[in-house]
Every structure is written in structure tokens, then in C-alpha cells.
Coordinates of C-alpha atoms in Angstrom, one line a residue:
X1 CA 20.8 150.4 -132.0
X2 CA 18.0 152.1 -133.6
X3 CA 15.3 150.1 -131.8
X4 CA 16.5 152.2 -128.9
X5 CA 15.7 155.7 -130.5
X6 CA 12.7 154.7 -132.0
X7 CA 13.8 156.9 -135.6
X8 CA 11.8 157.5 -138.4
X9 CA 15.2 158.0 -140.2
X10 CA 18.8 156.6 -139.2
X11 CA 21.8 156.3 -141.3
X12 CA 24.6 153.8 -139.9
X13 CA 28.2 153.6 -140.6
X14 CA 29.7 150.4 -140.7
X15 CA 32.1 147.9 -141.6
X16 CA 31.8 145.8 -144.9
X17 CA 32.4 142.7 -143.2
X18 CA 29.6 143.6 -140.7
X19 CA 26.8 144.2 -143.1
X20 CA 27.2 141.3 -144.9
X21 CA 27.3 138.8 -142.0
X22 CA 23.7 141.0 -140.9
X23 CA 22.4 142.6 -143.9
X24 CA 18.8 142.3 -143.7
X25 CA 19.0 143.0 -139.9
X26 CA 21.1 146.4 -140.8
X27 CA 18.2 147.4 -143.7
X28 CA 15.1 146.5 -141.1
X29 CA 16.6 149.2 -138.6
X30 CA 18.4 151.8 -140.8
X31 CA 17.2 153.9 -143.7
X32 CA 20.9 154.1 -145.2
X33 CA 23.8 152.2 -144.4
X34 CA 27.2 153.1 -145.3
X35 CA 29.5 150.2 -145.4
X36 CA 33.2 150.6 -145.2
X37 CA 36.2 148.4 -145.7
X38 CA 38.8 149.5 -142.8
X39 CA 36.7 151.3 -139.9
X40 CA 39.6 153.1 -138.5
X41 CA 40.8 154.5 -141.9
X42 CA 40.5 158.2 -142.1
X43 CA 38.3 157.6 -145.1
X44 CA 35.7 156.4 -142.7
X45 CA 35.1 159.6 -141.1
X46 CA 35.3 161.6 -144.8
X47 CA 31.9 159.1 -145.6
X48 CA 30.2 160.0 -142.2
X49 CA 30.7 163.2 -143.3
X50 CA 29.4 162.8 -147.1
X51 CA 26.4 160.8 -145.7
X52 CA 25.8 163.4 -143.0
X53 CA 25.6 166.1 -145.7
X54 CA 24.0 164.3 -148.0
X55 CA 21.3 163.0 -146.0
X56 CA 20.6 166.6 -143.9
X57 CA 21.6 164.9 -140.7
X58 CA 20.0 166.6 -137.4
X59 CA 22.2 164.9 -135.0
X60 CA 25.8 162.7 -135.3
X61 CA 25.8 159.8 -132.3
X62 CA 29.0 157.7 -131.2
X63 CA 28.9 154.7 -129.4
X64 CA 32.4 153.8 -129.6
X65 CA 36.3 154.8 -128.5
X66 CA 37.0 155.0 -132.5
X67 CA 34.2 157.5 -133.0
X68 CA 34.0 160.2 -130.4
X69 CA 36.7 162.5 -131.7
X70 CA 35.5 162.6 -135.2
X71 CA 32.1 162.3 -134.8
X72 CA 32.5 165.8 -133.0
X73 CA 34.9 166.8 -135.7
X74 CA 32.0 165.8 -138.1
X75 CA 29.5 167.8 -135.5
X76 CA 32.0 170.8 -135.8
X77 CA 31.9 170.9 -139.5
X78 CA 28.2 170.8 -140.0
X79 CA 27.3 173.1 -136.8
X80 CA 25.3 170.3 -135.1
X81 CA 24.4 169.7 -131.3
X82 CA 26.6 167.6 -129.1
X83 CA 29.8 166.9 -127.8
X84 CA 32.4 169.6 -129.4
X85 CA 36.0 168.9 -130.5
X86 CA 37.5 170.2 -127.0
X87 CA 35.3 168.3 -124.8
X88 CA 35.7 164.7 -127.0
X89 CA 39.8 165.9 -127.3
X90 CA 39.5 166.0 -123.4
X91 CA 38.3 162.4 -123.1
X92 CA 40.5 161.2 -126.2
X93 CA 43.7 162.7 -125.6
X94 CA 45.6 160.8 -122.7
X95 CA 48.2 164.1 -122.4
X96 CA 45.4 167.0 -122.7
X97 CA 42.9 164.5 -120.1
X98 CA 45.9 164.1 -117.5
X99 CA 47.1 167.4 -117.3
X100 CA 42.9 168.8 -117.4
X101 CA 42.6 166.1 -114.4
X102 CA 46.1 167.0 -112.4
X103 CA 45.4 170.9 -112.6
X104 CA 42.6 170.2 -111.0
X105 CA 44.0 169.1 -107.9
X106 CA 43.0 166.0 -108.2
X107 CA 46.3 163.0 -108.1
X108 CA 47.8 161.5 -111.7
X109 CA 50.8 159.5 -112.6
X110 CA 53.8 161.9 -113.5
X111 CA 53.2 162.6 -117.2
X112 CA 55.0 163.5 -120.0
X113 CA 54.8 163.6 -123.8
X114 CA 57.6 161.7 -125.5
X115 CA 59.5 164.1 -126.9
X116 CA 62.7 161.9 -127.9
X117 CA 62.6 158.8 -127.6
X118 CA 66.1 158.5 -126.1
X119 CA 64.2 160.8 -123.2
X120 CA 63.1 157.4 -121.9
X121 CA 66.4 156.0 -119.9
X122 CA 66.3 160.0 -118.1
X123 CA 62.9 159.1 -117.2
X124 CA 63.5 155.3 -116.5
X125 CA 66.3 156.5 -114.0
X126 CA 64.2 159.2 -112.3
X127 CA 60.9 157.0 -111.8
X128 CA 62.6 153.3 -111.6
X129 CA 59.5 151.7 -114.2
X130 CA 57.4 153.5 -117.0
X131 CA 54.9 152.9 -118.7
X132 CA 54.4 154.1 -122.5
X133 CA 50.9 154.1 -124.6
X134 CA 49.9 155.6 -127.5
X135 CA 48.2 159.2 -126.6
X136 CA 45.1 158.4 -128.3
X137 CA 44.9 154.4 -127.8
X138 CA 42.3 152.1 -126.3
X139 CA 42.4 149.0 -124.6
X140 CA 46.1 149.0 -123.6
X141 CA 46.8 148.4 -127.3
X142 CA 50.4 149.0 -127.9
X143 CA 51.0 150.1 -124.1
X144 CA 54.3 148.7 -122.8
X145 CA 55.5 148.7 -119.2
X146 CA 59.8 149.3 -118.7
X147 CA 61.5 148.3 -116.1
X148 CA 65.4 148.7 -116.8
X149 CA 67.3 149.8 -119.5
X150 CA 67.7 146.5 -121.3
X151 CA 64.3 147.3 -122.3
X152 CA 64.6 150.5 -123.2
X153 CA 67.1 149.9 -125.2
X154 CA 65.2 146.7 -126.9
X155 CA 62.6 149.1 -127.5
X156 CA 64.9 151.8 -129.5
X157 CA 65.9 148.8 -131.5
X158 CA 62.7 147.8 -132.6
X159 CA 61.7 149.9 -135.3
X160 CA 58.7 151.3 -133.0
X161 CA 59.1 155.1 -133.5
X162 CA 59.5 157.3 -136.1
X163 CA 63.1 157.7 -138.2
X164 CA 65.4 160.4 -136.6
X165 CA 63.9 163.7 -137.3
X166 CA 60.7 163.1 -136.9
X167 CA 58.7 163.8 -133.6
X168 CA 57.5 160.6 -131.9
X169 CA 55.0 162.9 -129.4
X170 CA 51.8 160.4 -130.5
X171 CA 53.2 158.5 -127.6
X172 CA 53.0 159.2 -123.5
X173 CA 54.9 158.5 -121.0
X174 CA 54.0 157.8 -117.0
X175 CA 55.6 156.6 -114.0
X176 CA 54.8 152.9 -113.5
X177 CA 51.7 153.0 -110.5
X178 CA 51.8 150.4 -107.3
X179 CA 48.2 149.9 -106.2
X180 CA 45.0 148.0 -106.7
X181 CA 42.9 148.7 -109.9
X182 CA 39.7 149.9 -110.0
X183 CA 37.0 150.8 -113.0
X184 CA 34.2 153.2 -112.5
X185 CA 31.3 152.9 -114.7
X186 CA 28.3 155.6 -115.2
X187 CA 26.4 158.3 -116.6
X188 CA 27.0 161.7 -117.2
X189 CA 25.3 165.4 -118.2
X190 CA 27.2 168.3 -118.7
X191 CA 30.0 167.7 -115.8
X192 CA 28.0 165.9 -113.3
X193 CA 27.4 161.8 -112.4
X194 CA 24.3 161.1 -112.7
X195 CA 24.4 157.3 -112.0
X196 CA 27.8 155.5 -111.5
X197 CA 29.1 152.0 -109.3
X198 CA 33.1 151.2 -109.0
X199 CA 34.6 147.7 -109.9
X200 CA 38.1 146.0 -108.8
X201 CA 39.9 144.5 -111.5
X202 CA 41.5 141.2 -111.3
X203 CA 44.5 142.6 -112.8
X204 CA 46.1 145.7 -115.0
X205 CA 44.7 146.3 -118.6
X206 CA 48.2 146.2 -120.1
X207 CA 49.3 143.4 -118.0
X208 CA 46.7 141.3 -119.1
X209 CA 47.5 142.2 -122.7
X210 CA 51.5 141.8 -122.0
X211 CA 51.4 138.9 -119.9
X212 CA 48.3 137.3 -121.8
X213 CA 46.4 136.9 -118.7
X214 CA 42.3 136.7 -118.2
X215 CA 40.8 140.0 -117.5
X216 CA 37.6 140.1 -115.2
X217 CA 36.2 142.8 -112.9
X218 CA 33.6 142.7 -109.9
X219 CA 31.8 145.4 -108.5
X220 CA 32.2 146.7 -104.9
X221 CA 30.0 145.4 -102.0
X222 CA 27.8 148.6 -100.8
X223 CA 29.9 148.5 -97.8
X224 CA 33.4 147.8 -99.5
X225 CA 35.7 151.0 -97.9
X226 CA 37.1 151.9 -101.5
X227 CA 33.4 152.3 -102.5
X228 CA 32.5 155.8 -101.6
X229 CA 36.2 157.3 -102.3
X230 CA 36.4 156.1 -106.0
X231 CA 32.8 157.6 -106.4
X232 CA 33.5 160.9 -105.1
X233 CA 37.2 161.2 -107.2
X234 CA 35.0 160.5 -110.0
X235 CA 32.7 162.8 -109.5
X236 CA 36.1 165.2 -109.1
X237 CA 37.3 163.8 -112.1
X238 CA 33.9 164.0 -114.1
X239 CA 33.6 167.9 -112.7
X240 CA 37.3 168.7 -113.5
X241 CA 36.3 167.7 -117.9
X242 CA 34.8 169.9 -120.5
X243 CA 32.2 167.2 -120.2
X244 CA 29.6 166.6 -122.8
X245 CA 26.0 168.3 -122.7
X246 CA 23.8 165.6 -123.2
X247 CA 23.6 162.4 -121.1
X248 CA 26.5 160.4 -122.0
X249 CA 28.1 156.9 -120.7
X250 CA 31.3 156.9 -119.4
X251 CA 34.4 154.3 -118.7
X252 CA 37.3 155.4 -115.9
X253 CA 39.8 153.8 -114.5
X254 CA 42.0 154.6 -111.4
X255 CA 44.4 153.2 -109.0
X256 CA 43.9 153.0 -105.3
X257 CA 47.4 153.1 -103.1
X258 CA 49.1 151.9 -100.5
X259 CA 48.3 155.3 -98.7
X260 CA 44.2 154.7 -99.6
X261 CA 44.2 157.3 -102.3
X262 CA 42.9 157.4 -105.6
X263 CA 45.3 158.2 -108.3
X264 CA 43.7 158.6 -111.9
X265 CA 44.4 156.7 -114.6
X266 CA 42.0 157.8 -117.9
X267 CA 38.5 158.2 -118.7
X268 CA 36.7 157.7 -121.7
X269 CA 33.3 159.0 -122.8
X270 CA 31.6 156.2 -123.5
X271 CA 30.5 152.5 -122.1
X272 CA 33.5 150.5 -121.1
X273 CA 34.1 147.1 -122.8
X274 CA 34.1 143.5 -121.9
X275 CA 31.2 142.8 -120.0
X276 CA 30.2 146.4 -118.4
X277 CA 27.3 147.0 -120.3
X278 CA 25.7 143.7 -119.1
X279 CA 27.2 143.8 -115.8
X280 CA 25.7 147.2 -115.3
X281 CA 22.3 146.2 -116.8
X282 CA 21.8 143.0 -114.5
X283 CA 22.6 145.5 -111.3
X284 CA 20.6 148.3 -112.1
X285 CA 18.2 147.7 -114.8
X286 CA 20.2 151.0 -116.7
X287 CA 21.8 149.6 -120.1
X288 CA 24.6 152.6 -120.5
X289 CA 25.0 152.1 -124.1
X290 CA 21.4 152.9 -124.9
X291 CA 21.2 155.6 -122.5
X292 CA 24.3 156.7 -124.0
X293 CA 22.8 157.0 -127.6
X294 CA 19.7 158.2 -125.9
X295 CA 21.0 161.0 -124.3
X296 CA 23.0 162.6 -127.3
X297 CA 19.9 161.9 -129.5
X298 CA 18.2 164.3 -126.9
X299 CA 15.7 162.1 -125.4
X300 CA 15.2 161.5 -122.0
X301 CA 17.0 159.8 -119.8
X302 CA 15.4 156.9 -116.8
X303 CA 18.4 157.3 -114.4
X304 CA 16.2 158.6 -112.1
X305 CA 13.8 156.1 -111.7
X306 CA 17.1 154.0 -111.0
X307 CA 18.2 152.2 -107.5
X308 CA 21.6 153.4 -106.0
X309 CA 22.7 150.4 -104.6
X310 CA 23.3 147.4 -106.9
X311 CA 20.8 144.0 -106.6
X312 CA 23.5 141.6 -106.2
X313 CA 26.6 141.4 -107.0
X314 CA 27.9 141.0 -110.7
X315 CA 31.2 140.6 -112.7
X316 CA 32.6 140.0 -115.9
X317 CA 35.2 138.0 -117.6
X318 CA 36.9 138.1 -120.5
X319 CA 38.1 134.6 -121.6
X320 CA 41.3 135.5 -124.1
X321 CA 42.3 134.3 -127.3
X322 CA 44.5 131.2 -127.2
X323 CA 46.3 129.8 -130.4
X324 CA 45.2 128.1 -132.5
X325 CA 42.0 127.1 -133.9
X326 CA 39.0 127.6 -131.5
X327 CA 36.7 125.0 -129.8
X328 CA 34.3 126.3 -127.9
X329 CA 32.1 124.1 -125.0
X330 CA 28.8 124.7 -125.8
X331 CA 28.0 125.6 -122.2
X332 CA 29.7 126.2 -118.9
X333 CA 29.6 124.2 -115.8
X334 CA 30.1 126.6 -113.3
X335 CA 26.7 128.3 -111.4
X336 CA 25.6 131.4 -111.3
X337 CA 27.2 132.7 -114.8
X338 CA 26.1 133.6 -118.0
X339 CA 28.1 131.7 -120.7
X340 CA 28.5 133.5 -124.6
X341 CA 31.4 132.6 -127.0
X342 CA 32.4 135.8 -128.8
X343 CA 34.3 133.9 -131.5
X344 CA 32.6 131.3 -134.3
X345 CA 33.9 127.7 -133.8
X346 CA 36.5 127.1 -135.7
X347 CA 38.5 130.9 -136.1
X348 CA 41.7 131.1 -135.6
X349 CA 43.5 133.5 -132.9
X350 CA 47.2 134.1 -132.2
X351 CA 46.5 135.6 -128.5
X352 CA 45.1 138.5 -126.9
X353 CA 45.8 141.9 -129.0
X354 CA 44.3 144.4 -126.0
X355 CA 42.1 144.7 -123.3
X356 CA 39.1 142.4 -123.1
X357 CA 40.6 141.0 -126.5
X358 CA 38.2 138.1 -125.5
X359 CA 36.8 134.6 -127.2
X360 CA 34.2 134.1 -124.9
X361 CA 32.7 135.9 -122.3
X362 CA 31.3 134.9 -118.9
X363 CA 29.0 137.2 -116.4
X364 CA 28.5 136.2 -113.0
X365 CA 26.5 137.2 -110.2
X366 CA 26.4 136.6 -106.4
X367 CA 25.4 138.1 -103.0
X368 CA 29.3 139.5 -102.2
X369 CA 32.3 140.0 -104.5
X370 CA 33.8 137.5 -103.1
X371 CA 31.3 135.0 -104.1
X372 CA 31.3 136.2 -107.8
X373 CA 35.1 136.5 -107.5
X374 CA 35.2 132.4 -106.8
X375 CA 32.9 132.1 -109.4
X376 CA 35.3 133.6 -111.9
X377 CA 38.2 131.6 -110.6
X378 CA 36.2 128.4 -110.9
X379 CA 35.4 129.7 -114.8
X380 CA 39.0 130.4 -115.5
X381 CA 40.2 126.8 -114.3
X382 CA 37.2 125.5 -116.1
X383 CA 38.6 127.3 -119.5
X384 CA 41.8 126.5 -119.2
X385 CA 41.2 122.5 -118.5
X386 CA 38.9 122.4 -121.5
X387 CA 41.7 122.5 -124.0
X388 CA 39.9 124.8 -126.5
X389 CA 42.4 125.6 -128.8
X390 CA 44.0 123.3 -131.1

């Protein structure tokens, strides 16, 4: 990470775990680090915060989903540069980003904030399938899809939401949306795309998660008719945010319907997961991540110097966790891919737990999506034959 800034000076918040698989890599590039034992704790943020202080910090960068709210909370506290506490709250907060998005004009699922949780079978019987996710989730962790009351009613049972008398509003509520799913990955400065291409998933986020499916993605041939109108809503979408200042990745996701409209789904404010960054990198020579950390650090960004249209065509896929114990082939058959276990040999898995949850992941290019999409199907058979979990 700090290779890419070039600092004199860096301090790094990390995991425990982390810093002593890497430790002398993490001491080469940072002047401090602060390693913690449970990243998503609240205590994590309370140490940014001391080391922050401590160290007379100029600037506070995120790179991750975890970090962008309370990095600016962090930012807020100390009166520093960079994205504030409404703008990362807008790209955080499902309910605050869907109403900001559908006030705008612009087309969302019907919304709602879970109120009771008995307010489900009224909704169930108005919209016929819902789907519920945690407000401020990522990755379709926790997200659940209902379809009759059965479910609902499993669901009340299951110890999920809070004791009666207390307010289960974390959670968000939308009607179930029929279409084909799209990403649309980028950059971004102060409410406008800078840079951005669209990719068609395979299949849902949470259905992948649910139904422990592989996830992959391809970008859009040039001349692919959803190409231009996912751009433009995203530009509508981008426009419509109390969007950061500084030159900032960014990850949406929307649905494209029967009718040929785009309907929104979320957006986050920094680079998607999976195999974006790489995808995005072999396409355009632009690796969002660094730009990313670039651009809140204040330097400049090389967008410009960038080419609009893609060379080639490239996708990603997320090989899930089976399990068991993992065997990993040391390389994969198939030609035109990139081949990289995520997991060691030898861990253990007991399935997908979200999105791009993956053990190994595979890029792919071509000179049409529907090249690079054979590709991926000839990787997932590949996978699946290769019996790598026992």
C-alpha cells in the first residue's frame, strides 16, 4: 500500500493475524503499525483514532467496506481532509443511499426500514418476494431472500432479531427484483465519473451466497446495448451522492429489466471485490485501489492518460469454499486465465459465508464476453471435477 504513495511516514492498522504472517514486509513499508485482534471490533476504530492523535496524522485513508464510515468519523474528530461522515453515511447506509438515489428520480427497489419484524408477512403479501440485509452490510452477508410465509415465519423463529421491545431497524427491507445483474466499476471526484466500465454477473450476490453457487462477472463488449445505459445511470447515481472530494474508487451494482431499465441496487465507495481490481487493471492499465488511496492522499490522479474502451475482454471468478479440507491444483488447465489459490493447502472451509467468499480465484480474458464467459464455464467444470475438498 505505501509503495503506492511514496510516504516518508505511514502508520497502518491491522490485524494481529496479518502482521505476523508478514511482519517484516509490514515494518519495510510502514513507520508504525498498529495490530489488532478483531478488525471489526469498535475497539479498532478507538486505536486509529489514538494512533492518529498520537502520531499528528495529516490525512486518514480507507481502502476497505469496513473502514469508510469510521475512518470519516476518525476524520470528523480530528478536523482532517476527506470524505465527511454524511457523504461515507451516504455510501454505507443502504436506507439513507436508496432513498438519496430514489429522490433523485432515478428507479430503486421499494424500500423500507424494518420497523417490526412481524411487518414482514404485510410486505411479503404486497410485493409477493423480499429481500432482507443488514443496512450497513457487505457482500450479501446475512441477506436473505423470502418467498412465502413459511419463511417468514421460519425466520421469526430463528432467534435473528432482537427480543420484543427492542427496535430491529439495523435491517432493510426491498421488494425481490426480476432482471439481469450488472456491476459498474470506476472512479470518482466530487460527484462526477471520471473513468468507469459495466460488468454482467453470472448470478445475484446473495444467491450465490444462499444457494452456494460460483460467482464470476465479465465486462460488456464496447458495443453490448446495456453498455451505455448502465454508464449514464451511474453517472445519475454518482451525481445524485454527497460524493467524496478527492478521487475515490467505487463498486455499484444495478439490475437491468425486462422493460430495458436500470433499477439500482447499492454503491459503495471503494474498489469492488473478487477479481475487479485485476480485471480492471488488465483492461485499462488503471489499478482502482491505488488510485483510490492516491486520490484521498491528494496526489494526482492518471485517469486521463487512460483509454475508454477496454483492450480485450476480461472477467473474474470466484471459486467458493467447499467442505472440508482444501486441495488446491497447482495450476489450471483452461487457456487464457490467470490461476491464484486464495486459501493455504490444507485449511479448512465449511462453504461460502458472502460474496466472492472465494478459495481460489481465476481471471480471464478474451476478444468478446462470450469468449471469456466459456472460459469461466470451462474453469468451473474444471473445479468441480478436481475433487478439491476432502
Amino acid at each position: 500500500m505505501n509503495q503506492w504513495l511514496e510516504w516518508s511516514e505511514a502508520t497502518i492498522v491491522t490485524t494481529r493475524a496479518h502482521y505476523v504472517d508478514d511482519s517484516s514486509a509490514y515494518d519495510r513499508a510502514f513507520t508504525r503499525v498498529v495490530a489488532v485482534d478483531q478488525y471489526t471490533a469498535w475497539a479498532t476504530e478507538l486505536e486509529a483514532l489514538h494512533a492518529a492523535r498520537q502520531t499528528g496524522a495529516d490525512l486518514v485513508l480507507s481502502s476497505s467496506e469496513d473502514d469508510v464510515l469510521r475512518a470519516a468519523r476518525i476524520r470528523e474528530r480530528l478536523g482532517l481532509p476527506g470524505q465527511s461522515v454524511d457523504s461515507a453515511r451516504a455510501f454505507r447506509d443502504k436506507f439513507v443511499m436508496t432513498g438519496t438515489v430514489s429522490r433523485a428520480g432515478l428507479r430503486t427497489p421499494a424500500t423500507y426500514r424494518l420497523e417490526h419484524p412481524l411487518d414482514l408477512l404485510d410486505l411479503l403479501d404486497r410485493h409477493g418476494r423480499l429481500v432482507l440485509k443488514p443496512r450497513w452490510g457487505a457482500g450479501s452477508e446475512g441477506v436473505r431472500i423470502l418467498r412465502t410465509r413459511a419463511e417468514v415465519v421460519a425466520l421469526l423463529s430463528s432467534g435473528l432479531f432482537p427480543v420484543v421491545g427492542r427496535s430491529p431497524e439495523s435491517w432493510l427491507v426491498q421488494a425481490f427484483v426480476e432482471g439481469e445483474f450488472f456491476h459498474v466499476d470506476g472512479l470518482m471526484a466530487a460527484g462526477t465519473v471520471l473513468h468507469c466500465w459495466p460488468s454482467r454477473y453470472n448470478v445475484g450476490n446473495a444467491e450465490s451466497v444462499l444457494d452456494q453457487q460460483t460467482l464470476s462477472s465479465v465486462q460488456l463488449d464496447p458495443e453490448d446495448a446495456a453498455r451505455v445505459p448502465l454508464q449514464d445511470f451511474t453517472r445519475a447515481v454518482i451525481s445524485a451522492l454527497p460524493g467524496p472530494p478527492a478521487t475515490t474508487s467505487f463498486h455499484l451494482e444495478a439490475w437491468i429489466e425486462r422493460d430495458g431499465l436500470a433499477t439500482f441496487c447499492e454503491v459503495g465507495s471503494r474498489t469492488g471485490g473478487g477479481g475487479v481490481a485485476g480485471v480492471y487493471e488488465s483492461a485499462f492499465g488503471l489499478h482502482l485501489s491505488q488510485e483510490n488511496l492516491r486520490g484521498q492522499a491528494g496526489q494526482s490522479a492518471v485517469v486521463a492518460e487512460q483509454d475508454r474502451l477496454p483492450a480485450g475482454i476480461h472477467g473474474w471468478t470466484a471459486l467458493p469454499r467447499g467442505h472440508g479440507r482444501f486441495h488446491p491444483p497447482e495450476t489450471c488447465p483452461v487457456e487464457g486465465v490467470r490461476y491464484r489459490p486464495v486459501l493455504p493447502a490444507g485449511a479448512q472451509a465449511a462453504g461460502t459465508r458472502y460474496a466472492a467468499d472465494a478459495s481460489a480465484l481465476v481471471l480471464a480474458e478474451g476478444r468478446t464476453a462470450a469468449e471469456v464467459r466459456q472460459r469461466q464455464q470451462e474453469v468451473d467444470h474444471w473445479w468441480r471435477e478436481a475433487g478439491v475438498w476432502r
